[in-house]
């Protein structure tokens, strides 16, 4: 039992001190010192009953002594009765995750060091790999390439959408979890080779495709030129790279003669707020873009003024990434496509454009997520995510749990919903937006 007791040494103390900062003295005075796996004697059993019967804690205040004693009891029972060998690292992480789950907020949570590292890579929009998106059938476990990024190692080597992945570097991965396959086998050190064995529907045998990993900037923006001088830009999510990708797409469309713009935010779940704010600043005249309101009464206002995008706060707090130069205003007719899965940062952009009457919103009501989360890294490489603020559109509209109504409501046709995949020419919401832009 000696090695196992090391797991409990200071587990709760570590959680409270690391997460909440200055609770070391409070924790120590409450008896949160050391949680060794041991048998509780009669006196300690009585202590549990005494602690559990106390009711003099102020409402909402944690009773650290009670928590400490109860954890000892639970740990004892695990040691005595649990048939399998417990994974003590998972148990520790479960304590922290449970603490955050107790907030009752689906948007707040705990990240293990591994999960936080993955999160940071995702939000940066850059990783080292082959440049392909892979999906997995949950029933058959078959992994299929659904998208190959233009100019990527995958594209250069001839990997195609529709290819089914069976082996990587000779190892059968056909029944493994797709997230683990990507993390453990597809991604890797820049300049290293990876051999992916696929089955192609048009081929009769397996194909080995060798690719050299390199840094990939995930394309969160796609664009194409439609008829009548209409540029179409799809934003799949908002990451740190999205604003630059959007501006590059607009420039390319302008070079092709774009006179009107359609922005597709349908099923865009949001992401990094700064990406949405930067795009709004690029499209709008000078003025307020977004206001956030915090628990302590602080308010931050993102606005453009004197050709700069800046953040003004009621407390004088500094945002190191601001101000930034903003000399643009795209003064052409704009339509924005939205639906019930357009959320968070998508609603920031759509809401600002609607308030300024700079775009016609087409589709269905948006999701209604008007709250902001911050991620706080901890000393051991883990992190917590907390809902810290509500945000409001430039007009002061609180969209949380309400959503944003489109200017022109158009449901996606039942036929297209059943079909699943369809072209822009078949898309009745896109066609309605074209009709509006051509009026």
Short mmCIF file of C-alpha atoms in Angstrom, two decimals:
data_model
loop_
_atom_site.label_atom_id
_atom_site.label_comp_id
_atom_site.label_asym_id
_atom_site.label_seq_id
_atom_site.Cartn_x
_atom_site.Cartn_y
_atom_site.Cartn_z
CA UNK A 1 0.00 0.00 0.00
CA UNK A 2 2.97 2.30 0.42
CA UNK A 3 3.25 3.24 -3.25
CA UNK A 4 -0.47 3.85 -3.55
CA UNK A 5 -0.52 6.22 -0.62
CA UNK A 6 1.78 8.55 -2.54
CA UNK A 7 -1.08 9.24 -4.94
CA UNK A 8 -3.24 10.71 -2.20
CA UNK A 9 -0.51 12.84 -0.70
CA UNK A 10 -1.75 16.36 -1.14
CA UNK A 11 -4.09 15.57 -4.02
CA UNK A 12 -6.87 17.84 -2.83
CA UNK A 13 -4.44 20.43 -1.55
CA UNK A 14 -2.78 20.50 -4.95
CA UNK A 15 -6.10 20.92 -6.69
CA UNK A 16 -7.26 23.76 -4.52
CA UNK A 17 -3.96 25.59 -4.36
CA UNK A 18 -3.29 25.32 -8.07
CA UNK A 19 -6.80 26.11 -9.25
CA UNK A 20 -7.77 28.78 -6.80
CA UNK A 21 -4.40 30.36 -6.16
CA UNK A 22 -4.29 31.52 -2.55
CA UNK A 23 -5.99 28.75 -0.61
CA UNK A 24 -2.94 27.05 0.87
CA UNK A 25 -3.40 28.56 4.34
CA UNK A 26 -7.15 27.96 4.28
CA UNK A 27 -6.66 24.39 3.13
CA UNK A 28 -4.07 23.66 5.79
CA UNK A 29 -6.19 25.14 8.55
CA UNK A 30 -9.07 22.97 7.39
CA UNK A 31 -7.03 19.82 7.74
CA UNK A 32 -6.24 19.28 4.04
CA UNK A 33 -2.71 18.09 4.47
CA UNK A 34 -2.23 14.50 3.43
CA UNK A 35 -4.56 11.83 2.13
CA UNK A 36 -2.97 8.44 2.73
CA UNK A 37 -4.80 5.22 1.99
CA UNK A 38 -5.35 3.67 5.42
CA UNK A 39 -8.06 2.14 7.59
CA UNK A 40 -10.15 4.59 9.58
CA UNK A 41 -10.41 3.88 13.28
CA UNK A 42 -13.51 4.35 15.43
CA UNK A 43 -12.56 7.91 16.35
CA UNK A 44 -12.16 8.83 12.71
CA UNK A 45 -15.46 7.20 11.79
CA UNK A 46 -17.09 9.33 14.45
CA UNK A 47 -15.31 12.36 12.97
CA UNK A 48 -16.98 11.64 9.64
CA UNK A 49 -20.38 11.55 11.26
CA UNK A 50 -19.64 14.77 13.15
CA UNK A 51 -18.37 16.59 10.09
CA UNK A 52 -21.30 15.44 7.96
CA UNK A 53 -23.77 16.67 10.57
CA UNK A 54 -22.32 20.16 10.81
CA UNK A 55 -24.47 22.81 9.14
CA UNK A 56 -22.78 26.04 10.16
CA UNK A 57 -21.00 26.57 6.84
CA UNK A 58 -22.12 29.63 4.96
CA UNK A 59 -24.16 28.94 1.86
CA UNK A 60 -21.90 28.15 -1.10
CA UNK A 61 -18.77 27.76 1.04
CA UNK A 62 -16.79 24.53 0.69
CA UNK A 63 -16.19 22.54 3.89
CA UNK A 64 -12.62 21.41 3.25
CA UNK A 65 -12.44 19.25 6.37
CA UNK A 66 -15.52 17.33 5.33
CA UNK A 67 -14.17 16.87 1.81
CA UNK A 68 -10.84 15.62 3.16
CA UNK A 69 -12.42 13.08 5.50
CA UNK A 70 -14.86 11.83 2.88
CA UNK A 71 -12.08 11.34 0.35
CA UNK A 72 -10.23 9.22 2.89
CA UNK A 73 -13.33 7.08 3.38
CA UNK A 74 -13.90 6.68 -0.36
CA UNK A 75 -10.27 5.80 -0.94
CA UNK A 76 -10.38 3.23 1.85
CA UNK A 77 -13.43 1.56 0.31
CA UNK A 78 -11.75 1.48 -3.10
CA UNK A 79 -8.73 -0.23 -1.57
CA UNK A 80 -10.88 -2.76 0.27
CA UNK A 81 -13.53 -3.63 -2.29
CA UNK A 82 -12.69 -2.54 -5.85
CA UNK A 83 -11.97 -5.71 -7.81
CA UNK A 84 -9.68 -4.22 -10.44
CA UNK A 85 -6.42 -2.37 -10.02
CA UNK A 86 -7.35 1.34 -9.99
CA UNK A 87 -5.60 3.81 -12.27
CA UNK A 88 -4.57 6.30 -9.64
CA UNK A 89 -3.63 8.98 -12.16
CA UNK A 90 -7.14 8.83 -13.58
CA UNK A 91 -8.55 8.99 -10.06
CA UNK A 92 -6.56 12.14 -9.38
CA UNK A 93 -7.63 13.75 -12.62
CA UNK A 94 -11.20 12.74 -11.81
CA UNK A 95 -11.11 14.79 -8.61
CA UNK A 96 -10.20 17.92 -10.51
CA UNK A 97 -12.66 17.23 -13.32
CA UNK A 98 -15.40 16.55 -10.78
CA UNK A 99 -14.74 19.84 -9.03
CA UNK A 100 -15.28 21.70 -12.29
CA UNK A 101 -18.29 19.57 -13.25
CA UNK A 102 -19.86 20.61 -9.96
CA UNK A 103 -20.18 24.14 -11.33
CA UNK A 104 -23.06 22.90 -13.45
CA UNK A 105 -21.80 24.83 -16.47
CA UNK A 106 -21.35 22.78 -19.66
CA UNK A 107 -18.84 25.31 -20.97
CA UNK A 108 -16.49 25.19 -17.95
CA UNK A 109 -14.18 22.25 -17.40
CA UNK A 110 -10.80 20.76 -16.59
CA UNK A 111 -8.06 19.78 -19.05
CA UNK A 112 -5.37 17.23 -18.29
CA UNK A 113 -1.89 18.28 -19.48
CA UNK A 114 -2.37 16.18 -22.60
CA UNK A 115 -5.81 17.64 -23.32
CA UNK A 116 -4.56 21.18 -22.80
CA UNK A 117 -1.66 20.64 -25.19
CA UNK A 118 -4.11 19.37 -27.81
CA UNK A 119 -6.41 22.35 -27.19
CA UNK A 120 -3.59 24.84 -27.71
CA UNK A 121 -2.56 23.15 -30.93
CA UNK A 122 -6.15 23.20 -32.19
CA UNK A 123 -6.76 26.88 -31.41
CA UNK A 124 -3.47 27.96 -32.97
CA UNK A 125 -4.65 26.38 -36.22
CA UNK A 126 -1.19 24.96 -36.93
CA UNK A 127 0.13 21.42 -36.43
CA UNK A 128 2.77 19.10 -37.86
CA UNK A 129 1.25 16.36 -39.94
CA UNK A 130 0.08 15.43 -43.44
CA UNK A 131 -2.77 17.88 -44.09
CA UNK A 132 -5.90 15.76 -44.18
CA UNK A 133 -9.15 15.44 -42.24
CA UNK A 134 -10.24 11.95 -41.20
CA UNK A 135 -13.64 10.77 -39.96
CA UNK A 136 -14.61 7.46 -38.37
CA UNK A 137 -17.77 5.37 -38.61
CA UNK A 138 -18.69 4.73 -34.97
CA UNK A 139 -20.20 1.32 -35.77
CA UNK A 140 -17.66 -0.17 -38.19
CA UNK A 141 -14.65 1.85 -36.91
CA UNK A 142 -13.63 2.45 -40.54
CA UNK A 143 -11.61 5.67 -40.91
CA UNK A 144 -12.16 7.65 -44.09
CA UNK A 145 -10.33 10.67 -45.47
CA UNK A 146 -12.98 13.37 -45.92
CA UNK A 147 -10.79 16.30 -46.92
CA UNK A 148 -7.26 16.84 -48.24
CA UNK A 149 -5.83 20.32 -47.80
CA UNK A 150 -4.57 21.98 -50.94
CA UNK A 151 -0.76 22.06 -51.18
CA UNK A 152 -0.33 19.67 -48.25
CA UNK A 153 1.93 16.58 -48.09
CA UNK A 154 -1.21 14.46 -48.42
CA UNK A 155 -2.27 16.25 -51.60
CA UNK A 156 1.23 16.08 -53.08
CA UNK A 157 1.48 12.35 -52.35
CA UNK A 158 -1.89 11.57 -53.93
CA UNK A 159 -4.08 10.86 -50.89
CA UNK A 160 -7.73 11.36 -51.89
CA UNK A 161 -11.00 12.09 -50.14
CA UNK A 162 -12.80 8.77 -49.82
CA UNK A 163 -9.64 6.74 -49.13
CA UNK A 164 -10.16 4.34 -46.20
CA UNK A 165 -7.22 4.04 -43.80
CA UNK A 166 -6.18 0.58 -42.58
CA UNK A 167 -2.50 0.76 -41.66
CA UNK A 168 0.04 3.40 -40.67
CA UNK A 169 3.72 2.49 -40.91
CA UNK A 170 2.66 -1.14 -41.21
CA UNK A 171 0.57 -1.16 -38.03
CA UNK A 172 -3.09 -2.14 -38.30
CA UNK A 173 -5.10 0.80 -36.95
CA UNK A 174 -8.46 -0.16 -38.46
CA UNK A 175 -10.15 -0.69 -35.08
CA UNK A 176 -8.48 2.08 -33.09
CA UNK A 177 -9.98 5.42 -32.05
CA UNK A 178 -9.51 8.03 -34.76
CA UNK A 179 -8.37 10.73 -32.31
CA UNK A 180 -5.63 8.47 -30.96
CA UNK A 181 -4.61 7.41 -34.46
CA UNK A 182 -4.17 11.03 -35.54
CA UNK A 183 -2.36 11.98 -32.34
CA UNK A 184 -0.07 8.93 -32.07
CA UNK A 185 0.60 8.01 -35.69
CA UNK A 186 -0.39 10.70 -38.19
CA UNK A 187 1.06 13.73 -36.45
CA UNK A 188 4.77 13.75 -35.75
CA UNK A 189 8.09 15.51 -36.04
CA UNK A 190 8.61 17.81 -39.00
CA UNK A 191 10.56 16.17 -41.81
CA UNK A 192 9.76 12.58 -40.84
CA UNK A 193 8.02 10.16 -43.20
CA UNK A 194 4.80 8.28 -42.57
CA UNK A 195 3.38 5.49 -44.72
CA UNK A 196 -0.41 5.29 -44.81
CA UNK A 197 -2.03 2.18 -46.28
CA UNK A 198 -5.46 2.88 -47.76
CA UNK A 199 -8.19 1.09 -49.63
CA UNK A 200 -9.52 3.20 -52.47
CA UNK A 201 -13.04 2.50 -53.76
CA UNK A 202 -11.78 2.66 -57.35
CA UNK A 203 -8.84 0.32 -56.73
CA UNK A 204 -8.77 -3.45 -56.29
CA UNK A 205 -5.94 -3.61 -53.76
CA UNK A 206 -4.40 -1.67 -50.89
CA UNK A 207 -2.25 1.36 -51.72
CA UNK A 208 0.76 2.51 -49.70
CA UNK A 209 1.18 6.30 -49.69
CA UNK A 210 4.35 7.84 -48.26
CA UNK A 211 4.16 11.42 -46.97
CA UNK A 212 6.68 13.69 -45.29
CA UNK A 213 5.25 15.51 -42.30
CA UNK A 214 5.49 19.28 -42.14
CA UNK A 215 3.81 22.18 -40.38
CA UNK A 216 0.24 22.56 -41.61
CA UNK A 217 -1.87 25.68 -41.26
CA UNK A 218 -5.40 24.37 -40.96
CA UNK A 219 -7.61 26.10 -43.56
CA UNK A 220 -10.61 27.43 -41.66
CA UNK A 221 -11.70 29.46 -44.69
CA UNK A 222 -12.71 28.30 -48.18
CA UNK A 223 -13.75 30.50 -51.06
CA UNK A 224 -14.86 30.47 -54.67
CA UNK A 225 -16.20 32.87 -57.25
CA UNK A 226 -19.86 32.48 -58.20
CA UNK A 227 -21.75 34.06 -61.08
CA UNK A 228 -22.76 37.73 -61.18
CA UNK A 229 -19.61 38.88 -59.39
CA UNK A 230 -20.57 37.19 -56.10
CA UNK A 231 -17.73 35.94 -53.95
CA UNK A 232 -18.51 33.02 -51.63
CA UNK A 233 -16.51 32.57 -48.40
CA UNK A 234 -17.09 29.66 -46.00
CA UNK A 235 -15.73 30.02 -42.45
CA UNK A 236 -15.74 26.60 -40.75
CA UNK A 237 -14.53 27.83 -37.34
CA UNK A 238 -12.64 30.72 -35.77
CA UNK A 239 -8.99 30.13 -34.88
CA UNK A 240 -5.98 32.42 -34.54
CA UNK A 241 -5.29 32.08 -38.27
CA UNK A 242 -8.87 32.66 -39.46
CA UNK A 243 -8.83 36.45 -39.87
CA UNK A 244 -5.71 36.35 -42.07
CA UNK A 245 -7.17 33.50 -44.12
CA UNK A 246 -10.42 35.44 -44.57
CA UNK A 247 -8.63 38.59 -45.72
CA UNK A 248 -6.54 36.57 -48.16
CA UNK A 249 -9.70 34.95 -49.56
CA UNK A 250 -11.39 38.34 -50.00
CA UNK A 251 -8.33 39.74 -51.79
CA UNK A 252 -8.26 36.78 -54.17
CA UNK A 253 -11.96 37.23 -54.91
CA UNK A 254 -11.48 40.96 -55.46
CA UNK A 255 -8.72 40.16 -57.94
CA UNK A 256 -11.29 38.01 -59.76
CA UNK A 257 -13.75 40.92 -59.93
CA UNK A 258 -15.92 40.37 -56.85
CA UNK A 259 -18.68 42.97 -56.46
CA UNK A 260 -20.79 41.28 -53.75
CA UNK A 261 -19.92 38.92 -50.90
CA UNK A 262 -21.64 35.91 -49.32
CA UNK A 263 -20.24 34.69 -45.97
CA UNK A 264 -21.30 31.21 -44.87
CA UNK A 265 -21.36 30.79 -41.06
CA UNK A 266 -23.74 27.83 -41.01
CA UNK A 267 -22.78 25.18 -38.45
CA UNK A 268 -19.75 27.25 -37.43
CA UNK A 269 -19.45 26.49 -33.68
CA UNK A 270 -17.32 29.56 -32.91
CA UNK A 271 -13.83 29.45 -31.46
CA UNK A 272 -11.38 32.26 -30.82
CA UNK A 273 -13.17 35.58 -30.22
CA UNK A 274 -10.29 37.64 -31.63
CA UNK A 275 -10.76 35.99 -35.02
CA UNK A 276 -14.40 37.07 -35.26
CA UNK A 277 -13.66 40.58 -33.97
CA UNK A 278 -10.83 41.06 -36.48
CA UNK A 279 -13.06 40.05 -39.39
CA UNK A 280 -15.84 42.35 -38.17
CA UNK A 281 -13.34 45.22 -37.97
CA UNK A 282 -12.24 44.45 -41.53
CA UNK A 283 -15.83 44.63 -42.80
CA UNK A 284 -17.31 47.46 -40.71
CA UNK A 285 -16.83 51.22 -40.40
CA UNK A 286 -15.29 52.62 -37.22
CA UNK A 287 -17.27 51.98 -34.04
CA UNK A 288 -18.04 49.39 -31.37
CA UNK A 289 -17.95 45.71 -32.31
CA UNK A 290 -18.42 43.81 -29.06
CA UNK A 291 -18.95 44.48 -25.36
CA UNK A 292 -18.14 41.93 -22.64
CA UNK A 293 -19.33 42.16 -19.05
CA UNK A 294 -17.55 40.38 -16.16
CA UNK A 295 -18.57 39.25 -12.67
CA UNK A 296 -16.64 42.07 -10.99
CA UNK A 297 -18.40 44.70 -13.08
CA UNK A 298 -15.54 45.18 -15.53
CA UNK A 299 -16.55 45.89 -19.10
CA UNK A 300 -14.39 45.51 -22.19
CA UNK A 301 -15.38 47.16 -25.45
CA UNK A 302 -13.79 46.03 -28.70
CA UNK A 303 -13.94 48.93 -31.14
CA UNK A 304 -12.24 50.47 -34.11
CA UNK A 305 -11.13 54.08 -33.80
CA UNK A 306 -8.53 56.17 -35.61
CA UNK A 307 -7.84 53.25 -37.96
CA UNK A 308 -7.00 50.92 -35.07
CA UNK A 309 -8.77 47.94 -33.52
CA UNK A 310 -8.52 48.35 -29.76
CA UNK A 311 -10.03 47.20 -26.47
CA UNK A 312 -11.13 49.80 -23.92
CA UNK A 313 -11.79 48.57 -20.38
CA UNK A 314 -13.45 50.14 -17.36
CA UNK A 315 -10.54 48.98 -15.19
CA UNK A 316 -7.70 50.08 -17.44
CA UNK A 317 -6.58 46.49 -18.03
CA UNK A 318 -4.15 46.00 -20.91
CA UNK A 319 -4.58 43.60 -23.82
CA UNK A 320 -1.06 42.92 -25.15
CA UNK A 321 -2.30 41.97 -28.65
CA UNK A 322 -4.10 45.31 -29.08
CA UNK A 323 -4.24 47.86 -30.62
CA UNK A 324 -3.71 46.64 -34.16
CA UNK A 325 -3.91 48.53 -37.42
CA UNK A 326 -7.32 48.49 -39.13
CA UNK A 327 -7.48 50.60 -42.27
CA UNK A 328 -10.11 48.52 -44.07
CA UNK A 329 -13.85 48.69 -44.63
CA UNK A 330 -15.34 46.40 -47.25
CA UNK A 331 -18.15 48.55 -48.60
CA UNK A 332 -20.00 46.12 -50.88
CA UNK A 333 -23.34 44.25 -50.55
CA UNK A 334 -22.96 41.34 -48.11
CA UNK A 335 -25.20 38.39 -47.21
CA UNK A 336 -24.43 36.09 -44.27
CA UNK A 337 -25.78 32.54 -44.04
CA UNK A 338 -26.61 31.31 -40.51
CA UNK A 339 -28.43 28.40 -38.90
CA UNK A 340 -29.14 26.86 -35.50
CA UNK A 341 -25.56 25.61 -35.20
CA UNK A 342 -23.98 29.02 -35.81
CA UNK A 343 -22.73 29.80 -32.32
CA UNK A 344 -20.50 31.97 -30.14
CA UNK A 345 -17.88 33.76 -32.26
CA UNK A 346 -20.11 33.23 -35.32
CA UNK A 347 -22.83 35.18 -33.54
CA UNK A 348 -20.38 37.94 -32.64
CA UNK A 349 -19.68 38.53 -36.33
CA UNK A 350 -23.28 38.06 -37.47
CA UNK A 351 -24.65 40.24 -34.66
CA UNK A 352 -22.28 43.12 -35.34
CA UNK A 353 -22.97 43.04 -39.07
CA UNK A 354 -26.73 43.01 -38.43
CA UNK A 355 -26.59 45.89 -35.93
CA UNK A 356 -24.71 48.06 -38.44
CA UNK A 357 -27.11 46.97 -41.19
CA UNK A 358 -24.07 46.02 -43.24
CA UNK A 359 -25.31 42.54 -44.13
CA UNK A 360 -28.52 40.63 -44.71
CA UNK A 361 -28.72 37.51 -42.54
CA UNK A 362 -30.25 34.55 -44.39
CA UNK A 363 -31.22 31.17 -42.97
CA UNK A 364 -32.54 30.27 -39.52
CA UNK A 365 -32.08 31.55 -35.96
CA UNK A 366 -28.59 31.09 -34.52
CA UNK A 367 -27.69 28.92 -31.53
CA UNK A 368 -27.63 31.57 -28.79
CA UNK A 369 -24.29 31.24 -26.97
CA UNK A 370 -23.51 34.70 -25.63
CA UNK A 371 -20.97 33.83 -22.96
CA UNK A 372 -17.18 33.90 -22.99
CA UNK A 373 -14.75 31.33 -21.60
CA UNK A 374 -11.17 31.88 -20.51
CA UNK A 375 -8.60 29.11 -20.20
CA UNK A 376 -6.25 29.30 -17.21
CA UNK A 377 -3.07 27.19 -17.49
CA UNK A 378 -1.83 25.60 -14.25
CA UNK A 379 1.68 24.82 -13.05
CA UNK A 380 1.60 21.11 -13.87
CA UNK A 381 0.61 21.67 -17.51
CA UNK A 382 -3.10 21.16 -16.94
CA UNK A 383 -5.69 23.92 -17.25
CA UNK A 384 -9.22 24.92 -16.39
CA UNK A 385 -11.77 26.65 -18.58
CA UNK A 386 -14.26 28.98 -16.91
CA UNK A 387 -17.18 31.01 -18.15
CA UNK A 388 -16.08 34.52 -17.18
CA UNK A 389 -18.29 36.97 -19.05
CA UNK A 390 -21.36 37.63 -21.14
CA UNK A 391 -21.10 39.48 -24.40
CA UNK A 392 -23.42 41.91 -26.10
CA UNK A 393 -23.70 43.08 -29.70
CA UNK A 394 -22.95 46.75 -30.52
CA UNK A 395 -26.61 47.67 -29.93
CA UNK A 396 -26.51 46.05 -26.48
CA UNK A 397 -28.47 42.93 -27.45
CA UNK A 398 -28.00 39.96 -25.09
CA UNK A 399 -28.22 36.95 -27.37
CA UNK A 400 -27.48 34.23 -24.80
CA UNK A 401 -30.08 31.46 -25.01
CA UNK A 402 -32.00 33.65 -27.48
CA UNK A 403 -29.95 33.59 -30.65
CA UNK A 404 -30.06 36.04 -33.53
CA UNK A 405 -33.01 36.04 -35.90
CA UNK A 406 -32.18 36.16 -39.63
CA UNK A 407 -33.45 39.03 -41.73
CA UNK A 408 -34.75 36.50 -44.24
CA UNK A 409 -35.79 33.14 -42.81
CA UNK A 410 -35.14 30.18 -45.09
CA UNK A 411 -35.14 26.58 -43.88
CA UNK A 412 -32.82 24.16 -45.63
CA UNK A 413 -35.03 21.91 -47.75
CA UNK A 414 -35.95 18.47 -46.38
CA UNK A 415 -34.59 16.90 -49.54
CA UNK A 416 -31.13 18.37 -48.96
CA UNK A 417 -31.16 17.46 -45.27
CA UNK A 418 -31.89 13.84 -46.21
CA UNK A 419 -29.24 13.90 -48.92
CA UNK A 420 -26.53 15.13 -46.55
CA UNK A 421 -24.08 16.36 -49.19
CA UNK A 422 -25.04 18.84 -51.90
CA UNK A 423 -23.55 21.49 -54.14
CA UNK A 424 -23.93 25.25 -53.79
CA UNK A 425 -26.09 25.15 -56.90
CA UNK A 426 -28.52 22.80 -55.12
CA UNK A 427 -28.40 24.68 -51.79
CA UNK A 428 -31.69 26.61 -51.50
CA UNK A 429 -30.31 28.89 -48.75
CA UNK A 430 -27.33 29.84 -50.93
CA UNK A 431 -29.64 30.44 -53.87
CA UNK A 432 -31.84 32.72 -51.74
CA UNK A 433 -28.78 34.72 -50.68
CA UNK A 434 -27.78 35.08 -54.33
CA UNK A 435 -31.27 36.33 -55.13
CA UNK A 436 -31.03 38.94 -52.35
CA UNK A 437 -27.57 40.11 -53.41
CA UNK A 438 -28.80 40.54 -56.99
CA UNK A 439 -31.82 42.66 -56.05
#
